[in-house]
Tab-separated table of C-alpha atoms in Angstrom:
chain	number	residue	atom	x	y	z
A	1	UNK	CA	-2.828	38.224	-47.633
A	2	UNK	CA	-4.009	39.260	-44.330
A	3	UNK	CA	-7.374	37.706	-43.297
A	4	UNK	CA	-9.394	39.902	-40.596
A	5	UNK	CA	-12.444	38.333	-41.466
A	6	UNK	CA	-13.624	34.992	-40.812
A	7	UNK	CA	-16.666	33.304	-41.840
A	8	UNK	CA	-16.895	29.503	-40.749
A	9	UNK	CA	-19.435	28.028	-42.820
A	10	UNK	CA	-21.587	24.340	-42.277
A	11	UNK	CA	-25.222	23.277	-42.989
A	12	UNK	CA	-27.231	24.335	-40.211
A	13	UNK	CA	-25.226	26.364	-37.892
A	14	UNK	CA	-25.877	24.792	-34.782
A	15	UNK	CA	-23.332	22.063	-34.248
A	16	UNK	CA	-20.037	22.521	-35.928
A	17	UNK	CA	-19.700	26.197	-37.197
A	18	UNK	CA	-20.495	27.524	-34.355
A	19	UNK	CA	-18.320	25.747	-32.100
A	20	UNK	CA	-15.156	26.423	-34.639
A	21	UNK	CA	-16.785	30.147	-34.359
A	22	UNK	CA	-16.311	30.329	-30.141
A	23	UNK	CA	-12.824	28.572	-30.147
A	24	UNK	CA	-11.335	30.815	-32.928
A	25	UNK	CA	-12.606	34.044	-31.163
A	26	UNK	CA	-10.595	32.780	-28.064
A	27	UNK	CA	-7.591	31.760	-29.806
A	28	UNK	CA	-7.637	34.884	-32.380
A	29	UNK	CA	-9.172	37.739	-30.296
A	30	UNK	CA	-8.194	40.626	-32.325
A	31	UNK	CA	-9.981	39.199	-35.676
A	32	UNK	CA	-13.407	39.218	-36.439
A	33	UNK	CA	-15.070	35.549	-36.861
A	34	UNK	CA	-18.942	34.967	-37.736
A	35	UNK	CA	-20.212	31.448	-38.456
A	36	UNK	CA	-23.536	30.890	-40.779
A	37	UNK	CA	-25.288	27.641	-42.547
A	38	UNK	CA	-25.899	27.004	-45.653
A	39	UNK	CA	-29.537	25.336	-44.657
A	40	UNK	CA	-30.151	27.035	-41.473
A	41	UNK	CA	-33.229	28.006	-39.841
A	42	UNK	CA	-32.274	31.756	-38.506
A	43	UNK	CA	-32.387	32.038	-35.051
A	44	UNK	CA	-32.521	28.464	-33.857
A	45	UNK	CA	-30.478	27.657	-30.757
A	46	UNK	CA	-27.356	25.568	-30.739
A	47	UNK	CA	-28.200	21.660	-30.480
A	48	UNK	CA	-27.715	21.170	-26.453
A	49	UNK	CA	-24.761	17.868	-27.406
A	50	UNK	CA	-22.735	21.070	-28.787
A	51	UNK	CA	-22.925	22.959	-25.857
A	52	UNK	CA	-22.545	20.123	-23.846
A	53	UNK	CA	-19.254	19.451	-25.613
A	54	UNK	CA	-18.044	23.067	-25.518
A	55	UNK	CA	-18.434	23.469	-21.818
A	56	UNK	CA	-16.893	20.444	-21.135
A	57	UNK	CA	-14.184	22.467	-22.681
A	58	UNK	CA	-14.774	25.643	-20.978
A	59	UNK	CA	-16.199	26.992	-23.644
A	60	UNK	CA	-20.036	28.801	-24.180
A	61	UNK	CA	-21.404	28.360	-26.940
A	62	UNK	CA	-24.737	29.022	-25.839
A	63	UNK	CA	-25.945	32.180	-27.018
A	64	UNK	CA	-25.250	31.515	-30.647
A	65	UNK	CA	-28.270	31.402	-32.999
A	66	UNK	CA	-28.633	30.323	-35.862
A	67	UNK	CA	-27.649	32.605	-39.253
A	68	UNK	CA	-28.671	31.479	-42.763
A	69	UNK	CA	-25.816	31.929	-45.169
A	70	UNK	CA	-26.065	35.363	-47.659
A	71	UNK	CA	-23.868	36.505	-50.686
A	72	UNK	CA	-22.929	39.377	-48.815
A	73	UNK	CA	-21.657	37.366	-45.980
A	74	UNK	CA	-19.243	35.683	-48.237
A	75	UNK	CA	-18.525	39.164	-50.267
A	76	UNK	CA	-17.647	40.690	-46.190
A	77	UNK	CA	-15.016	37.661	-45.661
A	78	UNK	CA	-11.584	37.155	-46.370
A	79	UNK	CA	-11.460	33.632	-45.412
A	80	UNK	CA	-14.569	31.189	-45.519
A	81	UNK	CA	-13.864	28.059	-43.579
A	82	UNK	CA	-16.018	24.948	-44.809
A	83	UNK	CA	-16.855	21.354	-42.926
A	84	UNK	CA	-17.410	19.296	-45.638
A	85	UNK	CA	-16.103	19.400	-49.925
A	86	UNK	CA	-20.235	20.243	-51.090
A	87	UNK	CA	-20.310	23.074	-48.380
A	88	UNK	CA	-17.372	24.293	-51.089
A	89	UNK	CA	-19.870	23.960	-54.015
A	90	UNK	CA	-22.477	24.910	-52.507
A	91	UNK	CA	-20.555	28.801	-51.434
A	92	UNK	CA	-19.519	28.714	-55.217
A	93	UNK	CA	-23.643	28.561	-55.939
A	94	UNK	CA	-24.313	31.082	-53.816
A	95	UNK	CA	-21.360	33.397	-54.236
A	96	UNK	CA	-19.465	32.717	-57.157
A	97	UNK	CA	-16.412	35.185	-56.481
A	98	UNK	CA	-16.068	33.615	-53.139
A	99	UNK	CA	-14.630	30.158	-54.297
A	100	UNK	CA	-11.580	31.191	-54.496
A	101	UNK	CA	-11.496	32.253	-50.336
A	102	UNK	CA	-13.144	29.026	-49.218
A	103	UNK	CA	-11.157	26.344	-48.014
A	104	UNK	CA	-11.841	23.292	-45.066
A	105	UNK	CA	-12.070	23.919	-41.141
A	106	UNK	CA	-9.774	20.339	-41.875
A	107	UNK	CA	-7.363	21.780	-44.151
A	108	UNK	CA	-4.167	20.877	-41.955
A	109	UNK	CA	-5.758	18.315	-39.949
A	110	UNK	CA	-6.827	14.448	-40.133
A	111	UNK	CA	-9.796	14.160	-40.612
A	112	UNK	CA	-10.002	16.674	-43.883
A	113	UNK	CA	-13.837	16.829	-43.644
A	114	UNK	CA	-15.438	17.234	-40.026
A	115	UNK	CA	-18.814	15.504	-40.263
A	116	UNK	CA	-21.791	16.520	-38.775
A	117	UNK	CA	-22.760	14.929	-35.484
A	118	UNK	CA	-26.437	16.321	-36.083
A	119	UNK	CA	-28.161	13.670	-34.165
A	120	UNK	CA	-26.005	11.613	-33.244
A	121	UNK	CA	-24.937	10.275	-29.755
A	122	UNK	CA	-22.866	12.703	-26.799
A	123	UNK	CA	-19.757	10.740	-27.538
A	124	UNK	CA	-19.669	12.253	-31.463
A	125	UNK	CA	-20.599	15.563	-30.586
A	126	UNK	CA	-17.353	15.340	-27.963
A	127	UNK	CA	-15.333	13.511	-30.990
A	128	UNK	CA	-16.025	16.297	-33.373
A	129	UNK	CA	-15.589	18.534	-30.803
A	130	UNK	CA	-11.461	17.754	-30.826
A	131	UNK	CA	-11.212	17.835	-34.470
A	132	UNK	CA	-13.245	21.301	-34.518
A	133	UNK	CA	-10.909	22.205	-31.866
A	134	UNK	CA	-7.813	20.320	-33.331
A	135	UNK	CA	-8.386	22.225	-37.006
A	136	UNK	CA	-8.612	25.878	-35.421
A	137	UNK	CA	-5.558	25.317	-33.115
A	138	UNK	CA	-4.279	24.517	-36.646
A	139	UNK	CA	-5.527	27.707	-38.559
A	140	UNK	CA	-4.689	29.935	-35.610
A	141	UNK	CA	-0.890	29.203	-35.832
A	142	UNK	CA	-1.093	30.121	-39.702
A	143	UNK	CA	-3.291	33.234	-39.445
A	144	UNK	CA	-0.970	34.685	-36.370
């Protein structure tokens, strides 16, 4: 199956999902990638550690707000990418048909789940960082 469409799911889209979102769009440029939350508040800016993190990187993550999570967001993807196993469970409750596309950011990485640094010191956000960055190096090589 071809996947054009990537949705890259966590819980309040402003740490993780949206820093998977900005390094998949530079490694995959011809696909189309989205990030949401499943507990977001819509159009809250990304938590300044994450942008820290990504520009250390060379990456801007800085425009990206905030997106709460919809059925029809799930029904538009071909590929949901997930954080954490409940973010799994939690798609399945709000989009039943779309369990069966969902799978971890981690899939083909240690660590499987990528926890969320939400609040947590400059030196996490940078640690989660490489294993964000680490699991779509990962998913690019399969979805080329």
């Amino acid at each position: 199956m071809k996947y054009d469409k990537i949705l890259i799911v966590c819980t309040g889209n402003i740490c993780r999902s949206p820093t998977a979102e900005y390094i998949l769009k530079q490694l995959l440029p011809d696909l189309f990638i989205a990030s949401a939350g499943i507990n977001a508040t819509p159009n809250r800016k990304v938590e300044p550690k994450a942008i820290l993190s990504a520009h250390k990187n060379g990456i801007d993550i800085s425009p990206h707000i905030a997106r709460q999570l919809t059925p029809q967001m799930c029904e538009f993807s071909d590929l949901i990418l997930v954080m954490e196993e409940s973010h799994i469970e939690d798609i399945a409750l709000i989009c039943p048909q779309a369990r069966s596309k969902t799978m971890l950011l981690g899939q083909w990485t240690s660590p499987l789940f990528i926890q969320d640094p939400y609040k947590k010191s400059q030196d996490t956000f940078d640690q989660i960082y490489r294993q964000i960055e680490n699991a779509c190096k990962t998913w690019a090589e399969k979805l080329k």
